Coordinates of C-alpha atoms and ligand atoms in Angstrom, one line a residue:
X11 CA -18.7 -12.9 -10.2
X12 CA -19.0 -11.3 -6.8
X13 CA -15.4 -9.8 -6.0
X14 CA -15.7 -7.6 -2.9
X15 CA -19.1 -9.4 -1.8
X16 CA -17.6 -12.4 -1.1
X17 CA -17.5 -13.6 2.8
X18 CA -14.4 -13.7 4.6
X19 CA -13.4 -17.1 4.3
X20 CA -11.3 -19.3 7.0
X21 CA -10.1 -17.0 9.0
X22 CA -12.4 -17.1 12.3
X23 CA -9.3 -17.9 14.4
X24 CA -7.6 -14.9 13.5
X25 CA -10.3 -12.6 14.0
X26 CA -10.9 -14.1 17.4
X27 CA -7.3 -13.9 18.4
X28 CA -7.6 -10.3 16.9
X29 CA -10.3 -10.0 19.3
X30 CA -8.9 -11.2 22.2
X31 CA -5.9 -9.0 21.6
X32 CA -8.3 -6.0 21.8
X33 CA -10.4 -6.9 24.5
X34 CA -6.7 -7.4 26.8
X35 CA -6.3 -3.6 26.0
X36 CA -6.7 -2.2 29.5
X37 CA -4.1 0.3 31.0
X38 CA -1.2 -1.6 28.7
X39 CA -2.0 -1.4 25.4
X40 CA -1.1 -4.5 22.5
X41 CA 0.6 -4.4 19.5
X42 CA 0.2 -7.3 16.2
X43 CA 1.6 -7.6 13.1
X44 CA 0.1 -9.3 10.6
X45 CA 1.9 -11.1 7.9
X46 CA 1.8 -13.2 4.6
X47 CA 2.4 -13.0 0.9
X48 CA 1.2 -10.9 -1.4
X49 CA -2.6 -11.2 -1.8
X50 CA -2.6 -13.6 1.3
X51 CA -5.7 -11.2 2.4
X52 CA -4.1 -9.1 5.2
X53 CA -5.6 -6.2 4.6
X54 CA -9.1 -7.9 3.9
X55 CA -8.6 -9.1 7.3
X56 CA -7.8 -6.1 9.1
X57 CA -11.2 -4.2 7.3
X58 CA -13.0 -7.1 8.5
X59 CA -11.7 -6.9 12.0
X60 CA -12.1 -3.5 12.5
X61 CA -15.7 -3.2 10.8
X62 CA -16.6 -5.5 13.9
X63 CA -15.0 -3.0 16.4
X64 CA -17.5 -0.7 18.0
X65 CA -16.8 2.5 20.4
X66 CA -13.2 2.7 18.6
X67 CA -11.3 5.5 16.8
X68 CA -9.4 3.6 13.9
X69 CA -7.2 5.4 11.7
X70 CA -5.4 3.5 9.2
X71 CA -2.5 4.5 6.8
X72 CA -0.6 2.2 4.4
X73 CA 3.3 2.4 3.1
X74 CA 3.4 3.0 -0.5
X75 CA 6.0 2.2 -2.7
X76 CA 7.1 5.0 -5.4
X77 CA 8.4 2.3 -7.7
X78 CA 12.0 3.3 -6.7
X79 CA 11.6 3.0 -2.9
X80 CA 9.2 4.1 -0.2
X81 CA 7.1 6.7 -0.8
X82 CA 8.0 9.5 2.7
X83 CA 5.3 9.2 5.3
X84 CA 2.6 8.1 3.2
X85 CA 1.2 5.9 6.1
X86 CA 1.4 8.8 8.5
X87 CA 0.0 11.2 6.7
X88 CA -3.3 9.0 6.2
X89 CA -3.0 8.3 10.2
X90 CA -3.0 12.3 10.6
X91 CA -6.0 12.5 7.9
X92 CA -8.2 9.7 9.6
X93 CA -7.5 11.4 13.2
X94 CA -8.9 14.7 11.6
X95 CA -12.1 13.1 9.9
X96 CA -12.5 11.4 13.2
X97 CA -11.7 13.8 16.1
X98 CA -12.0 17.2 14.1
X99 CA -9.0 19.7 13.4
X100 CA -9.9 21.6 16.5
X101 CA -9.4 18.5 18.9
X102 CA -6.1 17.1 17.0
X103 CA -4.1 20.4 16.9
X104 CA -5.1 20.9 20.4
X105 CA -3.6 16.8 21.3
X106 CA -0.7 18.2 19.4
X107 CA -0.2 21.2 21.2
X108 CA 3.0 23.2 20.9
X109 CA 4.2 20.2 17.9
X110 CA 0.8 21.0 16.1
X111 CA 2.8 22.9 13.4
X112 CA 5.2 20.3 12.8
X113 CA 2.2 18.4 11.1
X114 CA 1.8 21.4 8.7
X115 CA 4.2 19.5 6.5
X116 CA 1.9 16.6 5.9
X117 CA -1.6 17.9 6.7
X118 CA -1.6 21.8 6.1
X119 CA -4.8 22.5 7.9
X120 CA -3.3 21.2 11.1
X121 CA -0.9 24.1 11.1
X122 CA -0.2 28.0 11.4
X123 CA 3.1 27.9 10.3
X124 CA 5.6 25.8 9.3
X125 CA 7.0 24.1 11.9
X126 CA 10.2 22.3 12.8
X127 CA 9.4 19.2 10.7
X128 CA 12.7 17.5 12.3
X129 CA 10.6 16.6 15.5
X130 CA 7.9 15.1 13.2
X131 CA 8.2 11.7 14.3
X132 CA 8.4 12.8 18.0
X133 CA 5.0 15.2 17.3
X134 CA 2.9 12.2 16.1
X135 CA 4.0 9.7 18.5
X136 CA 3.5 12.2 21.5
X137 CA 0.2 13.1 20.0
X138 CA -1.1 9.2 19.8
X139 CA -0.3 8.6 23.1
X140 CA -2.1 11.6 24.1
X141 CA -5.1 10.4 22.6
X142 CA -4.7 7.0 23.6
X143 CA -4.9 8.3 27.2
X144 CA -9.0 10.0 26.1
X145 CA -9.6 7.7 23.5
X146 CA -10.2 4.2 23.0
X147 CA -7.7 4.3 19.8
X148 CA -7.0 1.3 16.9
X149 CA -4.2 2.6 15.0
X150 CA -3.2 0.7 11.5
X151 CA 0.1 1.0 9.8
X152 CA 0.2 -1.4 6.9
X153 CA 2.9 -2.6 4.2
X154 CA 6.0 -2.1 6.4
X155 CA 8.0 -3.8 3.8
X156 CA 7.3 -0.2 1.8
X157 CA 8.1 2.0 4.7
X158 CA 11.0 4.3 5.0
X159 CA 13.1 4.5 7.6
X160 CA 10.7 7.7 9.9
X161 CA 7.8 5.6 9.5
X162 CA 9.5 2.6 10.6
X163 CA 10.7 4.6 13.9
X164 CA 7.4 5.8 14.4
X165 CA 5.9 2.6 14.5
X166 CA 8.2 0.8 16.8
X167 CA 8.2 3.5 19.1
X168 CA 4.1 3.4 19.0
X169 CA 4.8 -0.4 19.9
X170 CA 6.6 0.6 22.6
X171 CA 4.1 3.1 23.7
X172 CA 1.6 0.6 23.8
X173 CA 3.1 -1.4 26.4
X174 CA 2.3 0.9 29.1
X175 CA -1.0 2.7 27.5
X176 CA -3.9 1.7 26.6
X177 CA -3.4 1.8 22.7
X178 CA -4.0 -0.8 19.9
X179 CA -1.3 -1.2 17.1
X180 CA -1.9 -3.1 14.3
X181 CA 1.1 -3.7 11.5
X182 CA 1.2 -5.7 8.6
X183 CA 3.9 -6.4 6.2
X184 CA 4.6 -8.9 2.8
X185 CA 6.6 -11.8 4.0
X186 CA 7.5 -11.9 0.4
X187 CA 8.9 -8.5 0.4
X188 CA 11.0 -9.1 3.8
X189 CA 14.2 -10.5 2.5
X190 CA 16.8 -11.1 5.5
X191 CA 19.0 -8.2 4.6
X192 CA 15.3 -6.0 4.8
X193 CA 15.5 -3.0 7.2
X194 CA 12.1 -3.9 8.6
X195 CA 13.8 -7.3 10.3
X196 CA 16.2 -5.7 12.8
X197 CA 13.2 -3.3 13.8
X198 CA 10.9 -6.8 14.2
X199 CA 13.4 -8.3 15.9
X200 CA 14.3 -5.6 18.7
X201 CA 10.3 -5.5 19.3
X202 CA 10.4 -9.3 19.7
X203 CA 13.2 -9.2 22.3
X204 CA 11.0 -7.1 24.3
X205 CA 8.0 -9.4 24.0
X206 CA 6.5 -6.4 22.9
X207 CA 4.7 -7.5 19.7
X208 CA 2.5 -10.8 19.1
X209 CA 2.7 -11.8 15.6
X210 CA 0.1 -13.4 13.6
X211 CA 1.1 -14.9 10.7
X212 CA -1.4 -15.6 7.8
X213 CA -2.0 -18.9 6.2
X214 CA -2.4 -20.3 3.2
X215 CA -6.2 -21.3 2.8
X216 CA -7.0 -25.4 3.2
X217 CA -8.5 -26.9 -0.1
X218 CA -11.8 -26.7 1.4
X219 CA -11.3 -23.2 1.9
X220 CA -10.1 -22.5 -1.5
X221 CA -13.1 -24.3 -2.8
X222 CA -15.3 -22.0 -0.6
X223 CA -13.9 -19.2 -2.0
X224 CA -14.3 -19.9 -5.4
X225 CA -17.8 -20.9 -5.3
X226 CA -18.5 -17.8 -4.0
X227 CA -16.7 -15.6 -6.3
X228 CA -18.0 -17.4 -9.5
X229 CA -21.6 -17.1 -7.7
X230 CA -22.6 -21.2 -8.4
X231 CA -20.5 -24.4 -7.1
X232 CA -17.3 -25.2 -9.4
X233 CA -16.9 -28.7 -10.8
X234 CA -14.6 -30.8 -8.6
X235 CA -11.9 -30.7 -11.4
X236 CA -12.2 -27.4 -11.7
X237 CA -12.1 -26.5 -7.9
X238 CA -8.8 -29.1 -7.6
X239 CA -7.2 -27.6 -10.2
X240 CA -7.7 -24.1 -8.8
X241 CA -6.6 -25.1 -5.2
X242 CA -3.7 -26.0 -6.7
X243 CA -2.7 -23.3 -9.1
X244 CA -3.5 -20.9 -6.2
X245 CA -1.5 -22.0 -3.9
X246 CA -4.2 -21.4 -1.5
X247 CA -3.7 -17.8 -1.5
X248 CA -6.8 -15.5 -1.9
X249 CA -6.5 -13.5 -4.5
X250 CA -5.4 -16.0 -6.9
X251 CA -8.4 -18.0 -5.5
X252 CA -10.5 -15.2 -7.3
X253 CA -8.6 -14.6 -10.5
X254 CA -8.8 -18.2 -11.2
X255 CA -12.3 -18.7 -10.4
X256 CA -13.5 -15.7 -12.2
X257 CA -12.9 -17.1 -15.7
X258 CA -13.5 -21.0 -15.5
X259 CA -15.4 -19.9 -18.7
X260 CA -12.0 -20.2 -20.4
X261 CA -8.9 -22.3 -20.3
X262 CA -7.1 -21.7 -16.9
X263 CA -3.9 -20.5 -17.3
X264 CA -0.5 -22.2 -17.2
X265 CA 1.5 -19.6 -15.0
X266 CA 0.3 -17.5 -12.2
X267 CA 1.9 -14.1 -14.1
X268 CA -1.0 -16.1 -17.0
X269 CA -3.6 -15.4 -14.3
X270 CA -2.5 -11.9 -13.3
X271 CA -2.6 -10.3 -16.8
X272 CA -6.2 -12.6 -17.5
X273 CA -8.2 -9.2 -17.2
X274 CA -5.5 -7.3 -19.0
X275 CA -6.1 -9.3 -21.9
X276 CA -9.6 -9.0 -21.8
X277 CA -9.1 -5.2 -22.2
X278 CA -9.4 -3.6 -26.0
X279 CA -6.5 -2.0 -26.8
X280 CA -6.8 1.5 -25.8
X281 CA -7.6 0.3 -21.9
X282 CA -4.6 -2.4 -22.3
X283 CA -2.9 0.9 -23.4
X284 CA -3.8 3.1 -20.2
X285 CA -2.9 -0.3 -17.9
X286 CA 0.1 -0.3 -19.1
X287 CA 0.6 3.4 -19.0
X288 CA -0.7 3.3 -15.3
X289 CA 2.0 0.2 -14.5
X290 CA 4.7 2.4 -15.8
X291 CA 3.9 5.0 -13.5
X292 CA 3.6 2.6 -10.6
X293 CA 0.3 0.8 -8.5
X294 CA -0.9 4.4 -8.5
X295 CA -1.2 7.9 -10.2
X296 CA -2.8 11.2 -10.0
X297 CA -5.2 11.3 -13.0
X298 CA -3.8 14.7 -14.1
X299 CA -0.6 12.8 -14.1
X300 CA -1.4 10.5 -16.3
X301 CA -3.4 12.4 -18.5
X302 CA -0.6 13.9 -20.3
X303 CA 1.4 10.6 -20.4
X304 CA -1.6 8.6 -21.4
X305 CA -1.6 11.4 -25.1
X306 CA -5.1 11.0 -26.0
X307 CA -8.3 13.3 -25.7
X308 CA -10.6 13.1 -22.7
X309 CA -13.0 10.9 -24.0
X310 CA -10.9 8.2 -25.1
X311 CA -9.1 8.2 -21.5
X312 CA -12.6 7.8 -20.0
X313 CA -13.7 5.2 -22.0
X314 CA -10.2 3.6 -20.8
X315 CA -10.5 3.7 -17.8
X316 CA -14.0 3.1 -17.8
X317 CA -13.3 -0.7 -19.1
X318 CA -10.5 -1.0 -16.9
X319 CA -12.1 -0.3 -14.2
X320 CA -15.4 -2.7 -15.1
X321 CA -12.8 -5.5 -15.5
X322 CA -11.6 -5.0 -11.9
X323 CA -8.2 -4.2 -13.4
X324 CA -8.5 -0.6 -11.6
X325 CA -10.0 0.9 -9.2
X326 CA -10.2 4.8 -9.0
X327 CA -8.9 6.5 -5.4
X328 CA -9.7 10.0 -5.5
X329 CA -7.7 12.0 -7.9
X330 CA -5.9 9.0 -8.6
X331 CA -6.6 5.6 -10.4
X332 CA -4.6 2.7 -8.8
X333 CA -4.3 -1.1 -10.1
X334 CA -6.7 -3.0 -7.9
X335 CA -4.0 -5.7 -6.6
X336 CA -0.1 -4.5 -6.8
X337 CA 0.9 -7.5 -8.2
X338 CA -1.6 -7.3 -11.2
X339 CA 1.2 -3.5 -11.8
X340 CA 4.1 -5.7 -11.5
X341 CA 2.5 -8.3 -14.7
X342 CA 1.4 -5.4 -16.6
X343 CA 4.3 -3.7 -15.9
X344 CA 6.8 -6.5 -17.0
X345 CA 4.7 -7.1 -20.7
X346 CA 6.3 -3.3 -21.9
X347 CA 8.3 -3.5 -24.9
X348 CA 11.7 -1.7 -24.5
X349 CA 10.6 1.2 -26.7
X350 CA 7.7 2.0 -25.0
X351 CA 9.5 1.6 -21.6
X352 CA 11.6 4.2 -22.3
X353 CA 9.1 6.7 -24.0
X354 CA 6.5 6.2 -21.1
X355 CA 9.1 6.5 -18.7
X356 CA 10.4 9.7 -20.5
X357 CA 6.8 11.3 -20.5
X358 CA 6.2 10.5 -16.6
X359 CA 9.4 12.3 -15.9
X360 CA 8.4 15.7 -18.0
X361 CA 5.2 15.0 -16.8
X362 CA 6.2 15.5 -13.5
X363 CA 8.2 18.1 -14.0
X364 CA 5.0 20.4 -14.4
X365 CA 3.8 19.2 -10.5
X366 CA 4.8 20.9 -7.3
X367 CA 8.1 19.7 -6.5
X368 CA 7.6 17.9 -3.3
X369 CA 10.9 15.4 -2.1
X370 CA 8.2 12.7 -3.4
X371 CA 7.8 14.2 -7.1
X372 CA 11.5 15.0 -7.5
X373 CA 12.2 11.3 -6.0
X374 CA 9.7 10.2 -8.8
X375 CA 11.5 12.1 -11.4
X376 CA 14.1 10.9 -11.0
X377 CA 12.9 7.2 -10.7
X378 CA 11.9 7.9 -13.9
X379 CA 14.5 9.5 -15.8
X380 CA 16.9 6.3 -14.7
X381 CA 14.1 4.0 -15.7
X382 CA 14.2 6.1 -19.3
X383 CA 18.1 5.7 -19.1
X384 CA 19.1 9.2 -19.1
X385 CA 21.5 9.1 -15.8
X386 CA 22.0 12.9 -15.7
X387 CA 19.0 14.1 -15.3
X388 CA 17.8 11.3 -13.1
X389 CA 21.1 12.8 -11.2
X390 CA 19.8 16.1 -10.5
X391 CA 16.1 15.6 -9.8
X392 CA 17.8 12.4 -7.2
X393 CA 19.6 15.5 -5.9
X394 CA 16.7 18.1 -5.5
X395 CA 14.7 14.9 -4.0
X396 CA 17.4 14.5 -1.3
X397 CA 17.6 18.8 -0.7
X398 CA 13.7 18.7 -0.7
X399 CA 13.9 16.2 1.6
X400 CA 15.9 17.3 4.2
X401 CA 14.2 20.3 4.1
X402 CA 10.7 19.0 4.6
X403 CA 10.7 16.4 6.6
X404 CA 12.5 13.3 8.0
X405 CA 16.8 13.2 7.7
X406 CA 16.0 9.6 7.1
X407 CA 14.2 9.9 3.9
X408 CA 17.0 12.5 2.6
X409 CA 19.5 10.1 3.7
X410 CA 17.9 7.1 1.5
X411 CA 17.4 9.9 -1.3
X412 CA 21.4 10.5 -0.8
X413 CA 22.2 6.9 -1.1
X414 CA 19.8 6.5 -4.4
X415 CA 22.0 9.8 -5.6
X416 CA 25.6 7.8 -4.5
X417 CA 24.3 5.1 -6.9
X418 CA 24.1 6.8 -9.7
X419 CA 27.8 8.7 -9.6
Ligands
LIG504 N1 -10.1 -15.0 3.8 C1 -10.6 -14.4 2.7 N2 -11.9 -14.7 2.3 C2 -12.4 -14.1 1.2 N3 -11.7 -13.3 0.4 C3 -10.4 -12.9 0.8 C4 -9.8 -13.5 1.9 N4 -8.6 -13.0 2.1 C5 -8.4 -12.2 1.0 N5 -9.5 -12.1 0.3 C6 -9.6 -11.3 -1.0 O1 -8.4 -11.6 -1.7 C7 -7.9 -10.3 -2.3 C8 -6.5 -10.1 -1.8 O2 -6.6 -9.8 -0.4 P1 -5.8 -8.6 0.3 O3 -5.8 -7.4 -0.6 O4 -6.4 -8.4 1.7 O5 -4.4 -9.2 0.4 P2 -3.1 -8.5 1.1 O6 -2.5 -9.6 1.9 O7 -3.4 -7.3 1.8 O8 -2.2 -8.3 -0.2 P3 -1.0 -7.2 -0.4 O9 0.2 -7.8 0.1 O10 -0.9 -7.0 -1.9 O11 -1.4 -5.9 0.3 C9 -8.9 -9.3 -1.9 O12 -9.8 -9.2 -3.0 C10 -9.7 -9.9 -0.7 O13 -11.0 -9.4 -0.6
LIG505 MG1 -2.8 -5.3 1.6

């Protein structure tokens, strides 16, 4: 099994019309968005687009869901981050100028003093167009179906920038996740009016293409049954393409949630444990986090985590250790008994309670204390989250925090 190795499969037209897109970047800039299911292999196509790209700046962030709504800025503080590992402090606070300290709040280092983090979304989009104007600049937002409501402004108003500089926006959002009523729609559909945004829609790999992928992933060619059965099953998406053809060994499965928890299963049951301690704390979390949830010495979390992450189950980010496919959270997530639901719950909000109190801890919280059932408490950390919110960054995000706190009167 090759997961990772494995060639980009079937999608030469859109990296060619990815690359004609950012060879038209002259004095106007273009913006894309990219779009498909879960696991339809957006992101896999963006890595492999931009791995091509030479003589470019890209700086990539991703929307993150905090299992009770977007995660604040998430994506735009990764921008800020990959603009300083690219460019240096020096030249990004000097791009910035006077708005430099409005950054503090998501990347300290670009900062004195705290500035007026109201004008945040004006900083960063006045600061990308001043590099685009120096720099031949890609910039990434992904997972707009996770973004709140700043990020969302920032990116269409970088779309709109790009119409008359030479910048290169690329978005991508889960049609899956877009429902009509979705924020993200009215936002795409203003853009579209304008003719300011080419979309490229993902699709479903061909049964050809499905059979390509899985012979690649289970390293030898499939059996004609087998590779029929898994073009099927898959529904021509990707990454159930490679669950399914990593275990041919056994039976395949009878229901795609079957094929999500296959390397779950194969866990012993300490790792199966730390999964599903991980899922209840969402598709990611800070290892000292989850150290005091997961109640267990060192070693046996290491050895945990260790077989998790062998089976491709996780993957460790940093600090943090993060389910390798969201979906693969969702399946864990949803084979919790009650009683355990509530006690994990319980343990990630007192947890939590012993971490800095950012708007995005307290917003956690008190995810968490409504998930454990205990509405009063979940009332005041919702309400710290909103006050924490307002006070360091976006009125948006202490608006949606308000509306989560509304809900629970
Ligand atoms: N065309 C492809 N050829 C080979 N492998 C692919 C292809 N597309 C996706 N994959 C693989 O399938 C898996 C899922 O792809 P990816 O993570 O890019 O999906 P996604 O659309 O970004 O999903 P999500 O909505 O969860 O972010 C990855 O392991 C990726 O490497
Ligand atoms: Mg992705």
């Amino acid at each position: 099994m090759q997961i990772g190795r494995v060639p980009l499969v079937g999608r030469q037209a859109d990296l060619d019309a990815l690359r004609d897109e950012v060879d038209a970047v002259g004095a106007e800039g273009r913006a894309v968005v990219v779009s498909g299911d879960a696991g339809m292999g957006k992101t896999r196509l963006l890595r492999d687009f931009t791995d091509s790209l030479t003589d470019v700046v890209v700086v990539r962030g991703a929307c993150v869901d905090s299992g009770s709504g977007p995660a604040p800025l998430t994506a735009i503080t990764d921008l800020l981050r990959d603009l300083v590992d690219a460019l240096g402090v020096e030249a990004v606070r000097e791009a910035a100028g006077p708005g430099a300290d409005a950054l503090g709040v998501l990347v300290p280092a670009l900062a004195d003093s705290a500035g007026d983090a109201e004008r945040l979304a004006d900083v960063v989009v006045e600061l990308f167009s001043q590099l685009a104007r120096t720099h031949r600049l890609v910039v990434i937002i992904e997972d707009l179906h996770w973004a709140d409501s700043t990020t969302c402004d920032i990116a269409a108003r970088l779309v709109r920038r790009a119409a008359a500089l030479p910048l290169f926006v690329l978005l991508s959002y889960r049609t899956d996740d877009v429902g009509r009523a979705h924020p993200l729609r009215p936002v795409l559909a203003e853009l579209d009016r304008a003719r300011l945004l080419t979309h490229r829609p993902l699709a479903r790999l061909s049964p050809a293409e499905v059979g390509a992928l899985a012979n690649a992933v289970h390293g030898d060619t499939l059996a004609a049954g087998v590779l029929n059965d898994i073009a099927a099953r898959s529904d021509g998406i990707p990454f159930y393409v490679e669950e399914l053809a990593s275990f041919t060994g056994a039976r395949l499965p009878v229901s795609l949630r079957d094929v999500l928890l296959l390397r779950y299963e194969r866990l012993d049951a300490e790792a199966r444990r730390f999964a599903r301690v991980l899922a209840t704390g969402g598709v990611e979390v800070e290892h000292a986090v989850l150290r005091d949830v997961f109640d267990g010495d060192e070693a046996a979390l290491e050895d945990a985590v260790r077989s998790a992450v062998d089976a491709q189950v996780v993957v460790i980010r940093d600090e943090a250790y993060a389910f390798r496919h969201a979906l693969m959270q969702e399946a864990v997530y949803a084979e919790l008994l009650p009683t355990e639901r509530t006690r994990l719950h319980t343990a990630y909000a007192v947890a939590l309670e012993n971490s800095a109190p950012t708007a995005r801890v307290l917003a956690d919280i008190a995810h968490h204390w409504r998930a454990a059932r205990v509405p009063d408490r979940a009332l005041a950390a919702g309400v710290a989250a909103q006050r924490a919110a307002s006070v360091a960054s976006a009125w948006s995000t202490a608006a949606e925090a308000g509306e989560r706190v509304l809900e629970l009167w």
